Tab-separated table of C-alpha atoms in Angstrom:
chain	number	residue	atom	x	y	z
W	43	UNK	CA	25.846	-0.154	-6.575
W	44	UNK	CA	24.101	-2.029	-9.390
W	45	UNK	CA	24.531	0.952	-11.718
W	46	UNK	CA	28.216	1.172	-10.791
W	47	UNK	CA	28.593	-2.481	-11.802
W	48	UNK	CA	27.009	-1.651	-15.153
W	49	UNK	CA	29.523	1.175	-15.646
W	50	UNK	CA	32.370	-1.149	-14.624
W	51	UNK	CA	31.455	-3.780	-17.194
W	52	UNK	CA	31.329	-1.135	-19.933
W	53	UNK	CA	34.835	0.006	-18.967
W	54	UNK	CA	36.122	-3.578	-18.866
W	55	UNK	CA	34.523	-4.257	-22.254
W	56	UNK	CA	36.425	-1.313	-23.760
W	57	UNK	CA	39.682	-2.560	-22.213
W	58	UNK	CA	39.102	-6.079	-23.574
W	59	UNK	CA	38.478	-4.745	-27.072
W	60	UNK	CA	41.603	-2.585	-26.907
W	61	UNK	CA	43.540	-5.742	-26.026
W	62	UNK	CA	42.027	-7.609	-28.991
W	63	UNK	CA	43.205	-4.899	-31.376
W	64	UNK	CA	46.733	-4.936	-29.953
W	65	UNK	CA	47.689	-7.961	-32.031
W	66	UNK	CA	49.499	-9.367	-29.013
W	67	UNK	CA	48.432	-12.929	-28.128
W	68	UNK	CA	48.909	-12.495	-24.377
W	69	UNK	CA	46.614	-9.464	-24.377
W	70	UNK	CA	44.059	-11.280	-26.543
W	71	UNK	CA	44.091	-14.108	-24.014
W	72	UNK	CA	43.659	-11.543	-21.229
W	73	UNK	CA	40.702	-10.125	-23.182
W	74	UNK	CA	39.125	-13.580	-23.082
W	75	UNK	CA	39.205	-13.611	-19.266
W	76	UNK	CA	38.153	-9.957	-18.995
W	77	UNK	CA	35.144	-10.847	-21.145
W	78	UNK	CA	34.299	-13.567	-18.639
W	79	UNK	CA	34.292	-10.912	-15.894
W	80	UNK	CA	32.086	-8.647	-18.025
W	81	UNK	CA	29.636	-11.525	-18.390
W	82	UNK	CA	29.628	-12.242	-14.650
W	83	UNK	CA	28.973	-8.572	-13.884
W	84	UNK	CA	26.070	-8.602	-16.352
W	85	UNK	CA	24.293	-11.171	-14.190
W	86	UNK	CA	25.509	-9.713	-10.910
W	87	UNK	CA	24.078	-6.211	-11.269
W	88	UNK	CA	20.495	-7.488	-11.199
W	89	UNK	CA	21.206	-9.660	-8.178
W	90	UNK	CA	22.777	-6.714	-6.341
W	91	UNK	CA	19.858	-4.431	-7.226
W	92	UNK	CA	17.372	-6.899	-5.755
W	93	UNK	CA	19.502	-7.671	-2.707
W	94	UNK	CA	19.997	-3.984	-1.857
W	95	UNK	CA	16.443	-3.069	-2.851
W	96	UNK	CA	17.817	-0.693	-5.492
W	97	UNK	CA	15.414	-1.706	-8.249
W	98	UNK	CA	14.155	1.315	-10.156
W	99	UNK	CA	12.869	2.382	-13.540
W	100	UNK	CA	16.149	4.143	-14.234
W	101	UNK	CA	18.151	1.077	-13.198
W	102	UNK	CA	16.137	-1.116	-15.539
W	103	UNK	CA	16.711	1.238	-18.478
W	104	UNK	CA	20.384	1.769	-17.599
W	105	UNK	CA	20.933	-1.994	-17.486
W	106	UNK	CA	19.544	-2.299	-21.016
W	107	UNK	CA	21.761	0.592	-22.132
W	108	UNK	CA	24.764	-1.211	-20.668
W	109	UNK	CA	23.785	-4.407	-22.448
W	110	UNK	CA	23.474	-2.587	-25.764
W	111	UNK	CA	26.832	-0.836	-25.424
W	112	UNK	CA	28.685	-4.034	-24.520
W	113	UNK	CA	26.932	-6.158	-27.128
W	114	UNK	CA	27.393	-3.651	-29.958
W	115	UNK	CA	31.036	-2.926	-29.111
W	116	UNK	CA	31.969	-6.603	-29.203
W	117	UNK	CA	30.162	-7.312	-32.474
W	118	UNK	CA	31.587	-4.202	-34.161
W	119	UNK	CA	35.086	-5.079	-32.943
W	120	UNK	CA	34.768	-8.655	-34.189
W	121	UNK	CA	33.631	-7.384	-37.600
W	122	UNK	CA	36.488	-4.869	-37.857
W	123	UNK	CA	38.944	-7.629	-36.971
W	124	UNK	CA	37.436	-9.791	-39.700
W	125	UNK	CA	36.273	-12.477	-37.280
W	126	UNK	CA	32.567	-12.129	-38.161
W	127	UNK	CA	30.779	-10.706	-41.170
W	128	UNK	CA	29.915	-7.005	-41.203
W	129	UNK	CA	26.251	-8.016	-41.479
W	130	UNK	CA	26.339	-9.216	-37.852
W	131	UNK	CA	26.719	-5.799	-36.154
W	132	UNK	CA	24.434	-4.280	-38.798
W	133	UNK	CA	21.636	-6.657	-37.782
W	134	UNK	CA	22.273	-6.312	-34.036
W	135	UNK	CA	22.521	-2.515	-34.055
W	136	UNK	CA	19.419	-2.103	-36.248
W	137	UNK	CA	17.399	-4.490	-34.073
W	138	UNK	CA	18.563	-2.710	-30.915
W	139	UNK	CA	17.628	0.749	-32.184
W	140	UNK	CA	14.180	-0.434	-33.273
W	141	UNK	CA	13.303	-2.324	-30.091
W	142	UNK	CA	14.727	0.263	-27.687
W	143	UNK	CA	12.969	3.077	-29.523
W	144	UNK	CA	9.647	1.259	-29.250
W	145	UNK	CA	10.319	0.370	-25.612
W	146	UNK	CA	10.879	4.066	-24.850
W	147	UNK	CA	7.346	4.768	-26.125
W	148	UNK	CA	5.960	2.078	-23.824
W	149	UNK	CA	8.071	3.440	-20.953
W	150	UNK	CA	6.504	6.877	-21.402
W	151	UNK	CA	3.170	5.181	-20.736
W	152	UNK	CA	4.381	3.409	-17.603
W	153	UNK	CA	5.509	0.067	-19.015
W	154	UNK	CA	9.018	-1.349	-18.748
W	155	UNK	CA	10.860	-3.831	-20.972
W	156	UNK	CA	10.960	-6.493	-18.263
W	157	UNK	CA	9.662	-7.053	-14.765
W	158	UNK	CA	6.288	-6.629	-13.145
W	159	UNK	CA	5.132	-3.806	-15.426
W	160	UNK	CA	6.482	-5.236	-18.674
W	161	UNK	CA	5.080	-3.999	-21.956
W	162	UNK	CA	4.897	-7.619	-23.145
W	163	UNK	CA	1.308	-8.394	-22.077
W	164	UNK	CA	0.663	-11.294	-24.458
W	165	UNK	CA	1.837	-14.529	-22.790
W	166	UNK	CA	3.494	-15.962	-25.892
W	167	UNK	CA	5.200	-12.657	-26.698
W	168	UNK	CA	6.262	-12.333	-23.082
W	169	UNK	CA	7.797	-15.796	-23.087
W	170	UNK	CA	9.761	-15.143	-26.290
W	171	UNK	CA	11.159	-11.797	-25.196
W	172	UNK	CA	10.761	-10.964	-21.516
W	173	UNK	CA	10.710	-14.308	-19.693
W	174	UNK	CA	13.723	-15.305	-17.627
W	175	UNK	CA	14.081	-18.465	-19.693
W	176	UNK	CA	14.274	-16.538	-22.953
W	177	UNK	CA	16.703	-13.997	-21.539
W	178	UNK	CA	18.860	-16.724	-19.987
W	179	UNK	CA	19.037	-18.791	-23.185
W	180	UNK	CA	19.854	-15.748	-25.311
W	181	UNK	CA	22.394	-14.526	-22.777
W	182	UNK	CA	24.073	-17.934	-22.693
W	183	UNK	CA	24.225	-18.126	-26.501
W	184	UNK	CA	25.719	-14.640	-26.659
W	185	UNK	CA	28.285	-15.448	-23.968
W	186	UNK	CA	29.392	-18.634	-25.703
W	187	UNK	CA	29.573	-16.824	-29.051
W	188	UNK	CA	31.759	-14.012	-27.678
W	189	UNK	CA	34.145	-16.380	-25.912
W	190	UNK	CA	34.304	-18.793	-28.861
W	191	UNK	CA	35.053	-16.020	-31.358
W	192	UNK	CA	37.892	-14.696	-29.185
W	193	UNK	CA	39.505	-18.050	-28.391
W	194	UNK	CA	39.257	-19.197	-32.017
W	195	UNK	CA	41.003	-16.100	-33.368
W	196	UNK	CA	43.873	-15.340	-30.985
W	197	UNK	CA	46.405	-13.485	-33.182
W	198	UNK	CA	50.082	-14.413	-33.448
W	199	UNK	CA	49.578	-17.299	-31.069
W	200	UNK	CA	52.934	-18.783	-32.058
W	201	UNK	CA	54.533	-15.987	-30.035
W	202	UNK	CA	52.611	-16.804	-26.863
W	203	UNK	CA	55.321	-17.715	-24.351
W	204	UNK	CA	53.080	-19.792	-22.107
W	205	UNK	CA	52.424	-22.221	-24.977
W	206	UNK	CA	54.800	-25.126	-25.543
W	207	UNK	CA	55.458	-26.286	-29.090
W	208	UNK	CA	53.126	-29.232	-28.520
W	209	UNK	CA	50.333	-26.993	-27.200
W	210	UNK	CA	50.734	-24.664	-30.172
W	211	UNK	CA	50.487	-27.605	-32.554
W	212	UNK	CA	47.336	-28.835	-30.812
W	213	UNK	CA	45.766	-25.374	-31.037
W	214	UNK	CA	46.548	-24.968	-34.739
W	215	UNK	CA	45.165	-28.462	-35.394
W	216	UNK	CA	41.834	-27.746	-33.707
W	217	UNK	CA	41.555	-24.067	-34.719
W	218	UNK	CA	39.413	-24.784	-37.818
W	219	UNK	CA	36.951	-26.622	-35.561
W	220	UNK	CA	37.006	-23.748	-33.083
W	221	UNK	CA	36.248	-21.256	-35.857
W	222	UNK	CA	33.438	-23.461	-37.184
W	223	UNK	CA	31.949	-23.746	-33.675
W	224	UNK	CA	32.231	-19.986	-33.181
W	225	UNK	CA	30.460	-19.362	-36.499
W	226	UNK	CA	27.601	-21.688	-35.534
W	227	UNK	CA	27.214	-19.941	-32.164
W	228	UNK	CA	27.185	-16.554	-33.893
W	229	UNK	CA	24.411	-17.671	-36.275
W	230	UNK	CA	22.370	-19.055	-33.359
W	231	UNK	CA	22.834	-15.857	-31.364
W	232	UNK	CA	21.823	-13.575	-34.235
W	233	UNK	CA	18.796	-15.750	-35.021
W	234	UNK	CA	17.676	-15.479	-31.395
W	235	UNK	CA	18.361	-11.739	-31.431
W	236	UNK	CA	15.951	-11.336	-34.349
W	237	UNK	CA	13.338	-13.742	-32.963
W	238	UNK	CA	13.318	-11.956	-29.582
W	239	UNK	CA	12.939	-8.587	-31.290
W	240	UNK	CA	9.866	-9.431	-33.368
W	241	UNK	CA	7.446	-9.620	-30.385
W	242	UNK	CA	8.514	-6.121	-29.315
W	243	UNK	CA	7.564	-4.789	-32.746
W	244	UNK	CA	4.182	-6.527	-32.549
W	245	UNK	CA	3.337	-5.570	-28.950
W	246	UNK	CA	4.434	-1.958	-29.399
W	247	UNK	CA	1.479	-1.194	-31.686
W	248	UNK	CA	-0.893	-0.756	-28.764
W	249	UNK	CA	1.409	1.789	-27.116
W	250	UNK	CA	2.008	3.758	-30.295
W	251	UNK	CA	-1.724	4.094	-30.935
W	252	UNK	CA	-2.630	4.737	-27.285
W	253	UNK	CA	-3.386	8.355	-26.342
C-alpha cells in the first residue's frame, strides 16, 4: 500500500506539471492543489508502511526514488517555465545522483539511508541528514518553495473566471512580493539540500573503503 501511494504521487506530480505547462490559469491553480495532495501523500506513505507493518529495505529505497522523481520533475519544470534559474535543477540533480550513488554502496553493505540501520553513524552527521527534525525542516522548506513558486507565477491570471476585477488587482499588486518570497524559499531550500548532502559524502568514505 505504501509503495502504491508513492506511485500515485509520482503520477499526480506529472499531471500537475502538465497543467502548469498548459498556460491555462485554472489548470495552474488546479496544479497548486494537486501539489498539496502530492505533499500529503509524501508524508502518508511512511505512516501507512508503519501502520501496516510494511516497512522494508525495498520500501525505504523506493520512497527515496519517489522523492527524487517528484523533486527533480518540479525543479526542472520550474526552470523550463522560467520561474527559477536553470542552476536550481542542476544543483539538485547533481546532489541527488551523488548522494544516492553513495547510499547504494552503503546499502550493499547492509546500511540504509534512514532508520535503525542508517549509514549515518556520526551523531552530528546523522542529525544534519537523517534525523526526523532535519528531514521535516527540509521537507517543509521544499513544500513551501514549490507552492510559493506556483502561486506566484500563475499564467494568464486575468482570464481566470473565478477572480473578480478587484481580486485580480489585489493579486497583481502583491505578485512582486509573492515572487520575492518564492525566490527566498527556493534559496533556503537549495542551501539545505546542499548542507544535507555534505554529511553523506563524508560518511560514505568508510563504506567505500570497507571490504
